[in-house]
Coordinates of C-alpha atoms in Angstrom, one line a residue:
M1 CA 105.0 95.5 125.8
Q2 CA 105.6 92.1 123.9
R3 CA 102.7 90.1 123.1
G4 CA 102.3 86.4 122.1
L5 CA 105.9 85.6 122.6
P6 CA 106.6 82.0 123.6
P7 CA 108.1 81.6 127.0
G8 CA 111.8 82.3 127.0
L9 CA 111.7 84.1 123.5
T10 CA 112.8 87.7 123.5
M11 CA 112.6 90.1 120.4
P12 CA 115.8 91.7 119.5
P13 CA 115.7 95.3 118.6
P14 CA 115.4 96.6 115.1
P15 CA 118.6 97.0 113.0
F16 CA 120.8 100.0 113.4
T17 CA 120.0 100.7 117.1
E18 CA 122.5 101.0 119.7
S19 CA 121.6 97.7 121.4
T20 CA 121.8 95.7 118.1
A21 CA 124.7 93.1 118.2
T22 CA 127.9 94.9 117.3
D23 CA 129.4 95.0 113.9
E24 CA 132.5 93.4 115.3
D25 CA 130.5 90.3 116.1
D26 CA 129.3 90.2 112.5
R27 CA 132.8 90.6 111.1
T28 CA 134.0 87.7 113.3
L29 CA 131.4 85.5 111.9
V30 CA 132.1 86.6 108.3
A31 CA 135.8 85.7 108.9
R32 CA 134.9 82.3 110.4
A33 CA 132.6 81.7 107.5
R34 CA 135.4 82.4 105.1
T35 CA 137.5 79.6 106.7
G36 CA 134.8 77.1 105.9
E37 CA 132.7 77.2 109.0
N38 CA 129.0 76.5 108.1
A39 CA 128.0 77.3 111.6
A40 CA 129.2 80.8 111.3
L41 CA 127.3 81.3 108.1
E42 CA 124.0 80.0 109.7
A43 CA 124.6 82.3 112.7
L44 CA 124.7 85.2 110.4
V45 CA 121.6 84.2 108.8
R46 CA 119.8 83.7 112.1
R47 CA 121.0 86.9 113.4
H48 CA 119.7 88.9 110.5
Q49 CA 116.7 86.9 109.0
R50 CA 114.1 88.4 111.2
W51 CA 114.5 92.0 110.3
V52 CA 115.0 91.2 106.6
Y53 CA 111.9 89.3 106.6
N54 CA 109.9 92.0 108.4
I55 CA 111.0 94.7 106.0
A56 CA 110.0 92.4 103.2
V57 CA 106.5 91.8 104.7
R58 CA 106.0 95.5 104.8
M59 CA 107.2 96.1 101.2
L60 CA 105.4 93.1 99.6
G61 CA 102.3 92.9 101.7
H62 CA 102.1 89.2 102.3
P63 CA 104.1 86.9 104.5
H64 CA 104.5 84.1 101.9
D65 CA 106.0 86.6 99.4
A66 CA 108.2 87.9 102.2
E67 CA 109.4 84.3 103.0
D68 CA 110.4 83.8 99.4
A69 CA 112.1 87.2 99.2
T70 CA 114.0 86.5 102.5
Q71 CA 115.4 83.3 101.3
E72 CA 116.6 84.8 98.0
I73 CA 118.1 87.9 99.7
L74 CA 120.1 85.8 102.2
A75 CA 121.1 83.4 99.4
R76 CA 122.3 86.4 97.4
A77 CA 124.3 87.7 100.4
L78 CA 125.9 84.3 100.9
R79 CA 127.0 84.1 97.2
R80 CA 128.5 87.7 97.5
L81 CA 130.1 87.2 100.9
S82 CA 133.6 87.3 99.6
S83 CA 132.9 90.7 98.1
F84 CA 132.2 92.3 101.5
E85 CA 135.2 94.4 102.0
G86 CA 134.3 95.9 105.5
R87 CA 134.0 99.4 104.2
S88 CA 130.4 99.6 105.9
E89 CA 128.9 97.6 108.7
F90 CA 127.9 94.1 107.7
R91 CA 124.3 94.8 108.6
T92 CA 124.3 97.8 106.3
W93 CA 125.8 95.8 103.5
L94 CA 123.2 93.1 103.9
H95 CA 120.2 95.5 104.1
R96 CA 121.4 97.2 100.9
I97 CA 121.1 93.8 99.2
A98 CA 117.6 93.4 100.8
I99 CA 116.4 96.8 99.8
N100 CA 117.6 96.5 96.3
Y101 CA 115.8 93.2 96.0
V102 CA 112.5 94.3 97.3
L103 CA 112.5 97.5 95.3
N104 CA 112.9 95.4 92.0
V105 CA 111.3 92.0 92.7
K106 CA 108.1 91.3 90.7
R107 CA 104.9 92.1 92.4
G108 CA 103.4 89.5 94.8
R109 CA 99.9 88.4 95.5
R110 CA 98.7 91.5 97.4
E111 CA 100.5 94.1 95.4
P112 CA 98.6 95.1 92.2
A113 CA 100.3 96.7 89.3
A114 CA 98.9 100.1 90.2
L115 CA 97.1 101.0 93.5
T116 CA 96.2 104.5 94.3
F117 CA 94.8 106.0 97.4
G118 CA 91.7 106.9 95.4
C119 CA 91.1 103.4 94.5
Y120 CA 91.6 102.3 98.1
A121 CA 89.2 104.9 99.3
H122 CA 86.6 103.5 96.8
G123 CA 87.2 100.0 98.0
L124 CA 86.7 101.0 101.7
D125 CA 83.6 103.1 100.8
A126 CA 82.1 100.2 98.9
T127 CA 82.5 97.7 101.8
P128 CA 79.3 97.7 103.9
D129 CA 79.5 98.5 107.7
L130 CA 78.1 95.3 109.3
D131 CA 77.9 93.8 112.8
L132 CA 80.6 91.3 113.7
P133 CA 79.9 87.7 112.6
D134 CA 78.4 85.3 114.9
P135 CA 81.4 83.7 116.7
R136 CA 79.8 80.2 116.2
S137 CA 79.8 80.9 112.5
V138 CA 83.5 81.5 112.0
A139 CA 86.7 79.3 112.3
A140 CA 88.7 81.9 114.4
D141 CA 88.1 84.1 117.5
V142 CA 86.2 87.2 116.4
R143 CA 88.9 89.4 118.0
L144 CA 91.5 87.8 115.8
L145 CA 89.3 88.5 112.8
V146 CA 89.0 92.2 113.7
E147 CA 92.9 92.2 114.3
E148 CA 93.4 90.6 110.9
A149 CA 91.1 93.3 109.2
R150 CA 93.0 96.1 111.0
I151 CA 96.5 94.9 110.1
G152 CA 95.6 93.8 106.6
C153 CA 93.8 97.2 105.9
T154 CA 96.6 99.4 107.1
A155 CA 99.2 97.2 105.4
G156 CA 97.2 97.8 102.2
M157 CA 97.4 101.6 102.7
L158 CA 101.3 101.1 102.7
L159 CA 100.9 99.4 99.3
C160 CA 99.4 102.7 97.9
L161 CA 102.8 104.2 98.2
D162 CA 105.1 103.5 95.3
R163 CA 108.0 101.3 96.2
Q164 CA 110.6 104.2 96.6
Q165 CA 108.2 105.9 98.9
R166 CA 107.4 102.8 100.8
V167 CA 110.9 101.7 101.6
V168 CA 111.8 105.1 102.8
Y169 CA 108.6 105.2 105.0
I170 CA 109.3 101.8 106.4
L171 CA 112.9 102.7 107.3
G172 CA 112.3 106.2 108.5
E173 CA 108.9 106.0 110.3
I174 CA 108.5 102.3 111.2
V175 CA 111.9 101.0 111.9
E176 CA 112.9 104.6 112.8
V177 CA 116.5 104.7 111.4
T178 CA 118.3 108.0 111.4
D179 CA 118.4 110.2 108.2
E180 CA 122.1 109.2 108.0
V181 CA 121.5 105.5 108.2
G182 CA 118.6 105.7 105.8
A183 CA 120.8 107.6 103.3
E184 CA 123.5 105.1 103.6
L185 CA 121.1 102.2 103.0
L186 CA 119.7 103.9 99.9
E187 CA 122.9 105.5 98.8
I188 CA 121.4 109.0 98.7
T189 CA 122.1 112.1 100.8
P190 CA 120.5 112.6 104.2
D191 CA 118.7 115.7 102.8
T192 CA 117.2 113.5 99.9
F193 CA 116.1 110.9 102.4
R194 CA 114.4 113.5 104.6
Q195 CA 112.6 114.9 101.6
R196 CA 111.4 111.5 100.4
L197 CA 110.2 110.6 103.9
A198 CA 108.4 113.9 104.1
R199 CA 106.7 113.2 100.8
A200 CA 105.7 109.7 101.8
R201 CA 104.3 110.8 105.1
R202 CA 102.3 113.6 103.5
D203 CA 100.7 111.3 101.1
L204 CA 100.0 108.4 103.5
H205 CA 99.0 110.5 106.5
S206 CA 96.7 112.7 104.5
F207 CA 94.7 109.7 103.2
M208 CA 94.6 108.2 106.8
N209 CA 93.5 111.4 108.2
D210 CA 90.7 111.6 105.7
K211 CA 89.6 107.9 105.9
C212 CA 90.8 105.9 108.9
G213 CA 89.0 106.0 112.2
L214 CA 92.0 104.7 114.0
V215 CA 93.9 108.0 113.2
N216 CA 90.9 110.5 113.2
P217 CA 87.9 109.5 115.4
A218 CA 85.8 111.8 113.2
N219 CA 86.0 109.3 110.4
P220 CA 83.2 106.7 110.4
C221 CA 85.4 103.8 109.2
R222 CA 85.9 101.2 111.9
C223 CA 87.7 97.9 111.7
A224 CA 85.1 95.9 113.5
R225 CA 82.4 97.3 111.2
K226 CA 84.3 96.4 108.2
T227 CA 85.3 92.9 109.1
R228 CA 82.3 91.0 107.9
G229 CA 82.5 92.9 104.6
F230 CA 86.3 92.0 104.3
I231 CA 85.4 88.3 104.9
A232 CA 82.7 88.5 102.3
A233 CA 85.1 90.0 99.8
G234 CA 87.8 87.4 100.5
Y235 CA 90.2 89.9 102.0
V236 CA 90.0 88.1 105.4
D237 CA 89.8 84.2 105.6
P238 CA 88.8 83.0 109.0
A239 CA 90.3 79.7 108.4
H240 CA 93.6 80.9 107.3
L241 CA 94.7 84.2 108.9
V242 CA 97.7 85.9 107.3
F243 CA 98.6 88.5 109.8
A244 CA 96.9 88.2 113.2
D245 CA 97.8 84.5 113.6
H246 CA 101.5 85.2 113.5
R247 CA 101.7 87.9 116.2
V248 CA 105.0 88.0 118.0
A249 CA 105.5 91.6 119.2
E250 CA 104.8 95.1 118.1
V251 CA 107.6 97.1 116.6
R252 CA 107.0 99.6 119.4
G253 CA 107.3 96.8 121.9
A254 CA 110.6 95.6 120.2
A255 CA 112.0 99.1 120.1
P256 CA 110.7 101.1 123.0
A257 CA 110.9 104.8 122.6
A258 CA 110.5 107.7 125.0
A259 CA 106.8 108.1 125.7
A260 CA 105.2 110.7 123.7
T261 CA 101.7 112.2 123.5
L262 CA 100.4 111.4 120.1
T263 CA 99.3 115.0 119.3
T264 CA 100.4 115.3 115.6
L265 CA 99.1 113.5 112.5
D266 CA 102.6 112.1 111.8
A267 CA 102.8 110.7 115.4
R268 CA 99.3 109.1 115.3
C269 CA 99.8 107.5 111.8
G270 CA 103.4 106.2 112.6
E271 CA 102.2 104.6 115.8
I272 CA 99.5 102.6 113.8
F273 CA 102.3 101.0 111.8
R274 CA 104.6 100.5 114.8
Q275 CA 101.7 98.6 116.4
H276 CA 101.9 96.0 113.4
P277 CA 103.4 92.7 114.4
V278 CA 107.0 91.9 114.3
Y279 CA 106.8 88.5 112.7
E280 CA 109.0 85.6 113.7
P281 CA 110.1 84.3 110.2
P282 CA 110.1 80.8 108.9
D283 CA 113.7 79.6 109.6
V284 CA 115.3 79.8 106.2
V285 CA 118.6 78.1 107.4
P286 CA 117.5 74.5 106.3
A287 CA 116.7 75.8 102.8
L288 CA 120.0 77.6 102.7
R289 CA 122.0 74.6 103.9
R290 CA 121.2 73.0 100.6
L291 CA 122.6 76.1 98.9
L292 CA 125.8 75.9 101.0
A293 CA 126.6 72.6 99.5
G294 CA 126.6 74.0 96.0
P295 CA 129.9 75.0 94.4
D296 CA 128.7 78.6 93.5
V297 CA 128.2 79.5 97.2
R298 CA 131.3 77.7 98.4
D299 CA 133.4 79.5 95.8
A300 CA 131.8 82.9 96.7
V301 CA 132.4 82.6 100.3
D302 CA 136.0 81.1 99.8
L303 CA 135.0 77.8 101.3
P304 CA 137.4 74.9 100.6

């Protein structure tokens, strides 16, 4: 189910699924771009910017940092377009650039130098359980505030994984790429990808099973009871929602899978993150147009 989509807007599936636009279409656009057709360059950007942006959001923890990262990733791809030799699919080539960037970019505003699950548990325990705020006292709908608390808190749990674990979890659990695709993106073996994903699941899911009421009803922590505490601590700003105000669709809604009973810990935890929004990114094409006029990009893509 898609929620919050403007009329007429549909959410394309995640990358590396059967229904994603074919690699032949991408190769045609690359070939046209190399003849000097800016429209083809812009079409490549618009085709791929959404999922580059959404992977960056989950890696960096904040939409503003993800916007900056997306612009830089796509600019790097344009600069290197002449080096695309076609030995892999274009989307694989592009997402390797994206993954290398988010693994090495400096930390953003929500990613501390060192965040452990122990520290995160202490922060949750120190946040008091309170009734929801009076709707007349806040600038946003109370339901949106609870949603902001839910998404922000669980997104913070992802940040407790180190970046190597985090990117594997995002690819394998949230975007649900196959072991083979994940291995190709990270330039490792499928067996290594599976091992890293298993470790990331173990660490994150163990924490969630011990602390998160969304995963384990026996846990006392509830998003609605923490919302006022998050507001007081500055984690949720009713006047400037970071997550809930930009809802487009759930990953699960964008990539429907066979219905499954969520009987295992892995299934319950993974579904929490697949229920996070798929964000419609700010269109980076206008900013990239300025780069297209620069000689470095024109030379890189063989433009006249």
